CSV table of N, CA, C and O in Angstrom, one decimal:
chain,number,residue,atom,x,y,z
T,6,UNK,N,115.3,82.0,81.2
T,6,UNK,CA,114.0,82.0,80.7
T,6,UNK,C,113.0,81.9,81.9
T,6,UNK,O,113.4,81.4,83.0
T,7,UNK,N,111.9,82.3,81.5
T,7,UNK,CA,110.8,82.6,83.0
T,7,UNK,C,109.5,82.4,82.1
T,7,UNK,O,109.2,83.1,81.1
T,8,UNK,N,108.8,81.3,82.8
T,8,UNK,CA,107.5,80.9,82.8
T,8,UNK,C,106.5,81.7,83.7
T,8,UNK,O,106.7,81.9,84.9
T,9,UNK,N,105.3,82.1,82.8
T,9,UNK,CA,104.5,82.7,84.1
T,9,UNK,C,103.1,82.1,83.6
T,9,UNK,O,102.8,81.9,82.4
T,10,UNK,N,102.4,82.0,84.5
T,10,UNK,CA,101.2,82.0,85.0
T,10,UNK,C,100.1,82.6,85.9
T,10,UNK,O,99.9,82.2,87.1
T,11,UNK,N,99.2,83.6,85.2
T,11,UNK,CA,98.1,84.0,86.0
T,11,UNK,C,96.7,83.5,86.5
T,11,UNK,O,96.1,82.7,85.9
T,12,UNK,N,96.4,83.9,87.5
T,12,UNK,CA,95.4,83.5,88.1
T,12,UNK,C,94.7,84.4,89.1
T,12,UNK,O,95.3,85.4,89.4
T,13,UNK,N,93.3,84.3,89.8
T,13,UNK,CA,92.7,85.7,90.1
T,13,UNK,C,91.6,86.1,89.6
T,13,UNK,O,90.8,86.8,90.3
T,14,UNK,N,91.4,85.8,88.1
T,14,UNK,CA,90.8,86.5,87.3
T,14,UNK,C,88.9,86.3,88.0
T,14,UNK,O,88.5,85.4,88.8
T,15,UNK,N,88.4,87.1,87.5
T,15,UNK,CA,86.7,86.2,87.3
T,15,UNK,C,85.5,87.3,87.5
T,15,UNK,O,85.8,88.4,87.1
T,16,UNK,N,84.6,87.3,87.8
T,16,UNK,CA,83.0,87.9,87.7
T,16,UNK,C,83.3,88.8,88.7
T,16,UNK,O,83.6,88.2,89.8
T,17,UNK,N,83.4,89.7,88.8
T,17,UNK,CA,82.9,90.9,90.0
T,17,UNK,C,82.2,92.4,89.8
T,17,UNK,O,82.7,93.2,89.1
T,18,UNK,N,81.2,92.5,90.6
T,18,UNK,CA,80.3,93.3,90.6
T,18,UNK,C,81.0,94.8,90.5
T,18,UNK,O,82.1,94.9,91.1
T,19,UNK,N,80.5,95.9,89.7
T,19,UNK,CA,81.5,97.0,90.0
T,19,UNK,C,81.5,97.7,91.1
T,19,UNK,O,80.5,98.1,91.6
T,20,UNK,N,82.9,98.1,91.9
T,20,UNK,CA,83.2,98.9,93.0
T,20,UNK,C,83.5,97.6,93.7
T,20,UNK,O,83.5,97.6,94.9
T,21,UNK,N,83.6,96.7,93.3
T,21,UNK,CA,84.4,95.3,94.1
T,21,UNK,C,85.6,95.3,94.1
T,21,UNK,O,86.0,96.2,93.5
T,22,UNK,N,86.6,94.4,94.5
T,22,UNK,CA,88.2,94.4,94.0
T,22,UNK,C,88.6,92.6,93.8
T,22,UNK,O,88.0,91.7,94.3
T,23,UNK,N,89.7,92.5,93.1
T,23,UNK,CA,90.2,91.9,92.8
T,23,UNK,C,91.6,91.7,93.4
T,23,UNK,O,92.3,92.7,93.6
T,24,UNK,N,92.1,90.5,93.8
T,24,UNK,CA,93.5,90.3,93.2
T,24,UNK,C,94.5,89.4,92.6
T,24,UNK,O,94.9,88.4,93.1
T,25,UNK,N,94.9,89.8,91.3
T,25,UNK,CA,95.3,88.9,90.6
T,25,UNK,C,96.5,88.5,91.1
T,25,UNK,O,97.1,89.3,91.9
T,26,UNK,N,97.2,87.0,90.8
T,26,UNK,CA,98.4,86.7,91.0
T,26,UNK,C,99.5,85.9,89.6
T,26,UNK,O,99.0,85.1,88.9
T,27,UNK,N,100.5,86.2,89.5
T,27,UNK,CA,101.6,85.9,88.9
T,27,UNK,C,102.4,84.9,89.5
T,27,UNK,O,103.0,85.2,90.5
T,28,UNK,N,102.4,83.7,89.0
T,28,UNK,CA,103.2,82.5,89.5
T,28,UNK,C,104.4,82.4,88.8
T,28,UNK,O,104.3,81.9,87.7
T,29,UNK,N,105.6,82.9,89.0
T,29,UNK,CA,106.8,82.9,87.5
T,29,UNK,C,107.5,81.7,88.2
T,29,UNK,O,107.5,81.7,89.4
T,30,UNK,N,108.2,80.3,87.0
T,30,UNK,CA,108.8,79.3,87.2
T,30,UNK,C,110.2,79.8,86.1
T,30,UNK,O,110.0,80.3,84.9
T,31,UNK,N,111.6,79.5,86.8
T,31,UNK,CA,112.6,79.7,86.2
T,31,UNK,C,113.6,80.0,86.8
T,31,UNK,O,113.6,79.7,88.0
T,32,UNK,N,114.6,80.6,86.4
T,32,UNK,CA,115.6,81.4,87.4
T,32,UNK,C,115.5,82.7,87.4
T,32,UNK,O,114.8,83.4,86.6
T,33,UNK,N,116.2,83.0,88.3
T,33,UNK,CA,116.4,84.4,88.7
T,33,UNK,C,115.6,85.0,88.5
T,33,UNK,O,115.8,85.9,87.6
T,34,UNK,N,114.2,85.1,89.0
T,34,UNK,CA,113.2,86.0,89.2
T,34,UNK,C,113.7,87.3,89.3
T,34,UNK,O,113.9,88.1,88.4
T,35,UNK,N,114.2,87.4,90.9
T,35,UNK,CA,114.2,88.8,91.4
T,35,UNK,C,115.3,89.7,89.7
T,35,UNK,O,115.3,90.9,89.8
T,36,UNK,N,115.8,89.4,88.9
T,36,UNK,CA,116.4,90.2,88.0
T,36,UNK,C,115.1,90.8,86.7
T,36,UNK,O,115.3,91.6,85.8
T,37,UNK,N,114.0,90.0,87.2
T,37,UNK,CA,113.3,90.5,86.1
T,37,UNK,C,112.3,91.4,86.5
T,37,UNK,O,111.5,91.0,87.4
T,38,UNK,N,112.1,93.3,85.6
T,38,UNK,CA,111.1,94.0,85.8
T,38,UNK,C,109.6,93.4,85.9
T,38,UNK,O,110.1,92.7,85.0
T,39,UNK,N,108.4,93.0,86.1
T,39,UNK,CA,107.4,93.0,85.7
T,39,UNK,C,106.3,93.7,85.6
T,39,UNK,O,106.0,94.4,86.6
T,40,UNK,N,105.6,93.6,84.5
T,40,UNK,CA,104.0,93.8,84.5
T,40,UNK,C,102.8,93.3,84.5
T,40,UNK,O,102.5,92.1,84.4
T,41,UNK,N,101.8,94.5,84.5
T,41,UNK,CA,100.8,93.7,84.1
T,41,UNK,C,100.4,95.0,83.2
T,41,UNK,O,100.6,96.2,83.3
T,42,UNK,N,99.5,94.0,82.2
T,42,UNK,CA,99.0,94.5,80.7
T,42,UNK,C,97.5,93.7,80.5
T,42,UNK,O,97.2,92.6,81.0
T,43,UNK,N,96.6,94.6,79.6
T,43,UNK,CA,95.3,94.1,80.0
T,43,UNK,C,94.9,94.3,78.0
T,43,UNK,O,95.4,94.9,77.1
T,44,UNK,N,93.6,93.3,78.1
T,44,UNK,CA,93.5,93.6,76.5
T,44,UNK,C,91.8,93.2,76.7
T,44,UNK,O,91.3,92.1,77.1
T,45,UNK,N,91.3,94.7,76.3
T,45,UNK,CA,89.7,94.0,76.3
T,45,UNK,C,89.2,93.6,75.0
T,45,UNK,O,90.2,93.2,74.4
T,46,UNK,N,88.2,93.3,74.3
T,46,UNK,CA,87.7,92.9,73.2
T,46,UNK,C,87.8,94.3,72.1
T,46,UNK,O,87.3,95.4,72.1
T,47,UNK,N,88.4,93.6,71.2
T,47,UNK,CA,88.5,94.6,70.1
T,47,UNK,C,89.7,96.0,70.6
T,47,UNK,O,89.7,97.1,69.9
T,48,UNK,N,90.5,95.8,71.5
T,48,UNK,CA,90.9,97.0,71.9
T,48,UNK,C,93.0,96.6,71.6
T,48,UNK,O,93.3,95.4,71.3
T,49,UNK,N,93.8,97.4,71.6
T,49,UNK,CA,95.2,97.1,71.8
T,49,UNK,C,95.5,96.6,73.5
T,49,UNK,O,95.0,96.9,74.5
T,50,UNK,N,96.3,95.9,73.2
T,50,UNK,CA,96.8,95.5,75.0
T,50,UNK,C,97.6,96.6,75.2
T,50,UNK,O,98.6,97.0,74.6
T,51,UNK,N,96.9,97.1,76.6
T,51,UNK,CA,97.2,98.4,77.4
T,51,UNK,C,98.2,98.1,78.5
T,51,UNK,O,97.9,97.1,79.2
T,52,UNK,N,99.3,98.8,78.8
T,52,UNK,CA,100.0,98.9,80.1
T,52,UNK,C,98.8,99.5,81.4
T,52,UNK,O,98.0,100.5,81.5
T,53,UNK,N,99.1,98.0,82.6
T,53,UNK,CA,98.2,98.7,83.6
T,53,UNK,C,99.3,99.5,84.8
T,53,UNK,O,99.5,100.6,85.1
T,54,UNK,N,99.9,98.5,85.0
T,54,UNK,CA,101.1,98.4,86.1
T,54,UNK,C,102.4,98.0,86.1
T,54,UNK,O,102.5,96.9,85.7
T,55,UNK,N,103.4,98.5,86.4
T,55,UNK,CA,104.9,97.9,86.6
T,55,UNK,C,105.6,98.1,87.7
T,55,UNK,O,105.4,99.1,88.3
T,56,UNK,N,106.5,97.1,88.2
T,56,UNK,CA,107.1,97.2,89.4
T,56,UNK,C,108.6,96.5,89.0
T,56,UNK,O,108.7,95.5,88.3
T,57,UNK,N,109.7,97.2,89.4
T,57,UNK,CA,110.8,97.0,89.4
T,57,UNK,C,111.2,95.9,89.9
T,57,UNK,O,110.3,95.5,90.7
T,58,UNK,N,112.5,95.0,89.7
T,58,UNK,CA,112.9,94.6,90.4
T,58,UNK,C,113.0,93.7,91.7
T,58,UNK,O,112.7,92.5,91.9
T,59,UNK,N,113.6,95.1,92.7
T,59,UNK,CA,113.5,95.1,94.3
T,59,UNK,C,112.0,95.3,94.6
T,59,UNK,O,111.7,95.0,95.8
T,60,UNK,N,111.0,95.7,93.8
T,60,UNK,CA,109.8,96.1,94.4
T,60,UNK,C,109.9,98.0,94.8
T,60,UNK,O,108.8,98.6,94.9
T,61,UNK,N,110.8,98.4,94.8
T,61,UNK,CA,110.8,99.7,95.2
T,61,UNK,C,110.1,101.0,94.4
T,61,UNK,O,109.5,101.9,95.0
T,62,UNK,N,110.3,100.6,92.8
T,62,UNK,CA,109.5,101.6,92.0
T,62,UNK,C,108.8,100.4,91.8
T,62,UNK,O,109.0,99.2,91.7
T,63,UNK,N,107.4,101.6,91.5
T,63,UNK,CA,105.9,101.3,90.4
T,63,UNK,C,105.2,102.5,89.8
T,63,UNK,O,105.0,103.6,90.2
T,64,UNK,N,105.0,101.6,88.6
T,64,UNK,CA,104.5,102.5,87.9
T,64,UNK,C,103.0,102.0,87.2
T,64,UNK,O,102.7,100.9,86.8
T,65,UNK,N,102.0,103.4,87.3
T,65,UNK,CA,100.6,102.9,87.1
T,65,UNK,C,100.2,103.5,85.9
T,65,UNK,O,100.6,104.6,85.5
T,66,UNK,N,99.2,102.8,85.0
T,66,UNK,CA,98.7,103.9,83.7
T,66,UNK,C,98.4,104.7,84.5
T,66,UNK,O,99.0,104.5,85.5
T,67,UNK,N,97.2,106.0,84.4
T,67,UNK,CA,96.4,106.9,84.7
T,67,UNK,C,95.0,106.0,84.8
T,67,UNK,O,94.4,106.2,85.9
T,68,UNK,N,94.6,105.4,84.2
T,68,UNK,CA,93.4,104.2,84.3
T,68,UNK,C,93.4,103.9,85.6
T,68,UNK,O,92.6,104.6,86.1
T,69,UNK,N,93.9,103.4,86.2
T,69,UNK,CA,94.4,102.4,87.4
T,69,UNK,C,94.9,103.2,88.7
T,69,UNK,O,94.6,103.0,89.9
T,70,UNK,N,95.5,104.2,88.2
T,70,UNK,CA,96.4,104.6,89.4
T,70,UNK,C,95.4,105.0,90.7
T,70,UNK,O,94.3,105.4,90.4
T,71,UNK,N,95.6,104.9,91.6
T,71,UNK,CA,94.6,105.0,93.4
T,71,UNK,C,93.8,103.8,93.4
T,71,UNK,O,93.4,103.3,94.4
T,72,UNK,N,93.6,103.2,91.9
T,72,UNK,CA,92.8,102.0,92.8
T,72,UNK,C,93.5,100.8,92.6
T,72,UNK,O,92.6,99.9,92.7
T,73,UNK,N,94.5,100.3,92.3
T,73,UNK,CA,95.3,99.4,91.9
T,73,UNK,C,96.8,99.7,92.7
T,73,UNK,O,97.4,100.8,92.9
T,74,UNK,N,97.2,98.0,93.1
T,74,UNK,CA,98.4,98.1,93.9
T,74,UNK,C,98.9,97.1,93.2
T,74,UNK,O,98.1,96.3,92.8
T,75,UNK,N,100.1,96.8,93.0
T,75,UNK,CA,101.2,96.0,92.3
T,75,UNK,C,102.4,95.6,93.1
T,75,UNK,O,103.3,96.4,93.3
T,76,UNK,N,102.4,94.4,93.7
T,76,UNK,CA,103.9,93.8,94.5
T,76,UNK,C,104.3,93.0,94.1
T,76,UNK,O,103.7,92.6,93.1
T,77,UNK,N,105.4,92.3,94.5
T,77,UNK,CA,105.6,91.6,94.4
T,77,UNK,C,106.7,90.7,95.8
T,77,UNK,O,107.1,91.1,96.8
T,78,UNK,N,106.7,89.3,95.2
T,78,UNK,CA,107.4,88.9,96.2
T,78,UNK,C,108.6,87.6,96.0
T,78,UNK,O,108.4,86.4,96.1
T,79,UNK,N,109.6,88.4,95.9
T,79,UNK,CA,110.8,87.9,95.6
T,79,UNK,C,110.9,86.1,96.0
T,79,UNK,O,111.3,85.1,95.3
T,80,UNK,N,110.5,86.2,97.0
T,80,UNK,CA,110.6,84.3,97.8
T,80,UNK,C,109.6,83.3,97.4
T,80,UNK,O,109.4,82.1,97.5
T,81,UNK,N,108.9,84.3,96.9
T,81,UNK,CA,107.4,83.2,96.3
T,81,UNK,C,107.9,83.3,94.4
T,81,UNK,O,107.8,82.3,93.7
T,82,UNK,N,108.4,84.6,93.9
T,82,UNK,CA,108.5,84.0,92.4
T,82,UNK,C,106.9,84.6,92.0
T,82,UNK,O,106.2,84.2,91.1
T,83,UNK,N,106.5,85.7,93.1
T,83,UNK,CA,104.6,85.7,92.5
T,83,UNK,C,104.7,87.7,92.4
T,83,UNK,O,105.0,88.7,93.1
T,84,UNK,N,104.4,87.5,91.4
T,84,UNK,CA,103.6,89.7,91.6
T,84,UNK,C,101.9,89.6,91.6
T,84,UNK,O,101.1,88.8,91.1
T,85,UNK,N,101.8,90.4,92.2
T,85,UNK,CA,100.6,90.1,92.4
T,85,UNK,C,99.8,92.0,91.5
T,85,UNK,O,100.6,93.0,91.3
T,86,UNK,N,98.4,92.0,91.2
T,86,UNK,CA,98.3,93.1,91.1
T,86,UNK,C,96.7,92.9,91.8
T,86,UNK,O,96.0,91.9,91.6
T,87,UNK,N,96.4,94.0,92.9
T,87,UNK,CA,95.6,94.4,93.7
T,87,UNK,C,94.5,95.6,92.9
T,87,UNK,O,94.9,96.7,92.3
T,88,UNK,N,93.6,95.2,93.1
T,88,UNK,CA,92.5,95.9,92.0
T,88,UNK,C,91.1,96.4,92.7
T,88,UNK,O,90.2,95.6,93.0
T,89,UNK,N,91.1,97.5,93.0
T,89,UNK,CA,89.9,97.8,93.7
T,89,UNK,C,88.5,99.2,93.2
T,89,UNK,O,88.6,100.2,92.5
T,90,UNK,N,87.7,98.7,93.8
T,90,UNK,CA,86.9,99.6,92.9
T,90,UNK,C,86.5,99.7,91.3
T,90,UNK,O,86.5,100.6,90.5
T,91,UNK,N,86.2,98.4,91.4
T,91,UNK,CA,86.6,97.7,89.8
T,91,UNK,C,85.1,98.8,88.9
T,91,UNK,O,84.1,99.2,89.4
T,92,UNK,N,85.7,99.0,87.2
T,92,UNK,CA,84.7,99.9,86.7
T,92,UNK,C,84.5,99.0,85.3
T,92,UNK,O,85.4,98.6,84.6
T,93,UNK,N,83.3,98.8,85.1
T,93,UNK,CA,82.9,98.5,83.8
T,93,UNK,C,84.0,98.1,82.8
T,93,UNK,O,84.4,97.0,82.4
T,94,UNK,N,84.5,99.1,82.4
T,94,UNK,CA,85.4,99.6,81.8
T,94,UNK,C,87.4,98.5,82.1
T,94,UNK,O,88.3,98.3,81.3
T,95,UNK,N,87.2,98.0,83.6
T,95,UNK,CA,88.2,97.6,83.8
T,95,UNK,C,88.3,95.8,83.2
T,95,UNK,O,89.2,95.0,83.4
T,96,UNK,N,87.0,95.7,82.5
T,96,UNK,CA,86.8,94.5,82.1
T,96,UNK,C,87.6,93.6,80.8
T,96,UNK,O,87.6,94.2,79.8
T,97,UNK,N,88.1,92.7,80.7
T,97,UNK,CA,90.0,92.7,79.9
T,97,UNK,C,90.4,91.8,80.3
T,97,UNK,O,90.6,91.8,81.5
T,98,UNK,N,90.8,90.5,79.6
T,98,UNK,CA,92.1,90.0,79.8
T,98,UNK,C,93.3,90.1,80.4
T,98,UNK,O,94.1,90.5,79.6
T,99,UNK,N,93.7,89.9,81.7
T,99,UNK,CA,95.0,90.5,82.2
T,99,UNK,C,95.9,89.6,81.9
T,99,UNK,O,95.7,88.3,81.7
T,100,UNK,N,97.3,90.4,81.7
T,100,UNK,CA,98.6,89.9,80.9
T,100,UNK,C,99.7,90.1,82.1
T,100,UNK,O,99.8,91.2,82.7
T,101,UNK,N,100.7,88.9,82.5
T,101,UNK,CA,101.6,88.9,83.5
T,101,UNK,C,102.5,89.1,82.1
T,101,UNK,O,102.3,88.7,81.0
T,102,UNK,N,103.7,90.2,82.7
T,102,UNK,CA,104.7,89.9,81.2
T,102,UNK,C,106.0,90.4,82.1
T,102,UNK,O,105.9,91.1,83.2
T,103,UNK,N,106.9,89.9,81.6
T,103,UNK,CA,108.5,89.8,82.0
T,103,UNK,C,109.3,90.4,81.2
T,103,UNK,O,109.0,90.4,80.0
T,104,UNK,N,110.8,91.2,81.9
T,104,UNK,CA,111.8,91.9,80.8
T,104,UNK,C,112.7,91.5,82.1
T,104,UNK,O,112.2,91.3,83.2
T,105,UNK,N,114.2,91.3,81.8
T,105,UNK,CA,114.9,91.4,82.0
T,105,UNK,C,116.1,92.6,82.6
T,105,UNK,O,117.2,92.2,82.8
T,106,UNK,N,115.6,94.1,82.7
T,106,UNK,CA,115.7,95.1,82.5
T,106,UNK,C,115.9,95.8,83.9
T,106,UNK,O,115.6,95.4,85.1
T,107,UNK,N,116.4,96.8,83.5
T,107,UNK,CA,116.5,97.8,85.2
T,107,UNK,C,114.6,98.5,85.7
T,107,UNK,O,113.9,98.6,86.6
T,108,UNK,N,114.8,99.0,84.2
T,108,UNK,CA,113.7,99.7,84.3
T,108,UNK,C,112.1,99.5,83.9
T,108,UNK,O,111.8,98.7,83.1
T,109,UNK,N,111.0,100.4,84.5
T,109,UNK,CA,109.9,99.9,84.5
T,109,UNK,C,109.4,100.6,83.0
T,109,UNK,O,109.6,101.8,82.9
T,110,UNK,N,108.9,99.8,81.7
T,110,UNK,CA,108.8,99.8,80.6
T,110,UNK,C,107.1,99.6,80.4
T,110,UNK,O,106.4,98.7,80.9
T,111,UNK,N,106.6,100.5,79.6
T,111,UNK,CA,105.1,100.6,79.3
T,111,UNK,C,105.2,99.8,78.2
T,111,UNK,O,104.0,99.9,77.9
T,112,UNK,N,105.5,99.2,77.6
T,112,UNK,CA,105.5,99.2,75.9
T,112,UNK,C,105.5,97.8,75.8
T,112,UNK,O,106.6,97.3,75.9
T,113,UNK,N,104.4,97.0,75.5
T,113,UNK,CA,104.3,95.9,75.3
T,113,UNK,C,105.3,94.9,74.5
T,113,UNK,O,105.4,93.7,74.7
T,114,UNK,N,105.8,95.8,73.7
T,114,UNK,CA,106.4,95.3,72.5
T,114,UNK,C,108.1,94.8,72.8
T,114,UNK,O,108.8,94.1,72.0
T,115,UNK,N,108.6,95.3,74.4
T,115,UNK,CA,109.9,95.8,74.8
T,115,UNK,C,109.8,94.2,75.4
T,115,UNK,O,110.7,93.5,75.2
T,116,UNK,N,108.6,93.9,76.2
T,116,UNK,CA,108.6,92.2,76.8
T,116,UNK,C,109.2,91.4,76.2
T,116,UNK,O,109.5,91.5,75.1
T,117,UNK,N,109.6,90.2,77.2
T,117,UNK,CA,109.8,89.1,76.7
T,117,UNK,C,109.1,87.8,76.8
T,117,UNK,O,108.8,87.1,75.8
T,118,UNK,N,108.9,87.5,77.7
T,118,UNK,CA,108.2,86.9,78.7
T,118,UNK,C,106.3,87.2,79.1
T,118,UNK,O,105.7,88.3,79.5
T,119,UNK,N,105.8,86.1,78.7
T,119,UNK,CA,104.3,86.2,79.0
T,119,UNK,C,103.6,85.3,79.4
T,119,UNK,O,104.0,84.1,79.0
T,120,UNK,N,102.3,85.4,80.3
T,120,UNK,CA,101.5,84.4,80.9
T,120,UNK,C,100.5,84.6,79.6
T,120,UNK,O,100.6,85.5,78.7
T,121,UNK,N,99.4,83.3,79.9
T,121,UNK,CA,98.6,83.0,79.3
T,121,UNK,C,97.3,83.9,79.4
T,121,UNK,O,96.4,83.7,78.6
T,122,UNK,N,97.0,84.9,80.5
T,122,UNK,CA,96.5,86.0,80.4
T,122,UNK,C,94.9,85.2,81.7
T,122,UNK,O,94.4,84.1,81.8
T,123,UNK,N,94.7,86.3,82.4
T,123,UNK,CA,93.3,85.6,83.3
T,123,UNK,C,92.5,87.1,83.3
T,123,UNK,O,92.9,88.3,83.5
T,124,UNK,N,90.9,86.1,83.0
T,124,UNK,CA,89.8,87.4,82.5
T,124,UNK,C,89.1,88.4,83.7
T,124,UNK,O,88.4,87.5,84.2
T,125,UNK,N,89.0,88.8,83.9
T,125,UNK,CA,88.3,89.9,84.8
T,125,UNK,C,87.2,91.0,84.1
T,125,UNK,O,87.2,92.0,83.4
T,126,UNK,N,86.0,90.1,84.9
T,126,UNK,CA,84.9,90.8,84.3
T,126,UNK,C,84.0,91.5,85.0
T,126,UNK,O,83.3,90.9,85.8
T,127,UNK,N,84.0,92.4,84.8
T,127,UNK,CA,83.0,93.8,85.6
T,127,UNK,C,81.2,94.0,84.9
T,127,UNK,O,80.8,95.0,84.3
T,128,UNK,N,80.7,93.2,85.2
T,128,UNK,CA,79.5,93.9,84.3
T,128,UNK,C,79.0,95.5,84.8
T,128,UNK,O,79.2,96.2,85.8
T,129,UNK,N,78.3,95.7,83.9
T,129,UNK,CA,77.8,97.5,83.8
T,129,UNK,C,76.0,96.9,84.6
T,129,UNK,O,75.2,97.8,84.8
């Protein structure tokens, strides 16, 4: 089992960046895929980003992809997701979430494992 915790979140102007971080407490991190998943008001929680494993594959929505970077780092137990050029629109609750799995999985529903989510707000 794997605890996480985010943090990062908060007020930034648009065309600013962010970066959020994932604190996961448990074993065996390095076996777990992670993401990040985002839920604005009134909307379904969206896949932003995923990163394998080793860190080797990532995978981005179309939202995100060129301005967003996703790592992680095996000795800390942290993924981090790097956010830049933030748009109105990127404004949302971000979701650290955990699978067990080889592979990088969009589908919320496939998780196991979730943080308590940190806000990122873009005003227009």
């Amino acid at each position: 089992q794997v605890q996480l915790v985010e943090s990062g979140g908060g007020l930034v102007q648009a065309g600013g960046s962010l970066r959020l971080s994932c604190a996961a407490s448990g074993r065996k991190f390095s076996t777990y895929t992670l993401a990040w998943f985002r839920q604005a008001p009134g909307k379904e929680r969206e896949f932003v980003a995923g990163i394998s494993v080793t860190g080797g594959g990532t995978y981005y929505a179309s939202s995100v992809k060129g301005r967003s970077t996703i790592s992680r780092d095996n000795s800390k137990n942290t993924v981090y997701l790097q956010m830049n050029s933030l748009k109105p629109e990127d404004t949302a609750v971000y979701y650290c979430a955990a699978k067990q799995v080889l592979r990088i999985v969009p589908n919320a529903n496939e998780y196991d494992y979730w943080g308590q989510g940190t806000r990122v707000t873009v005003p227009s």
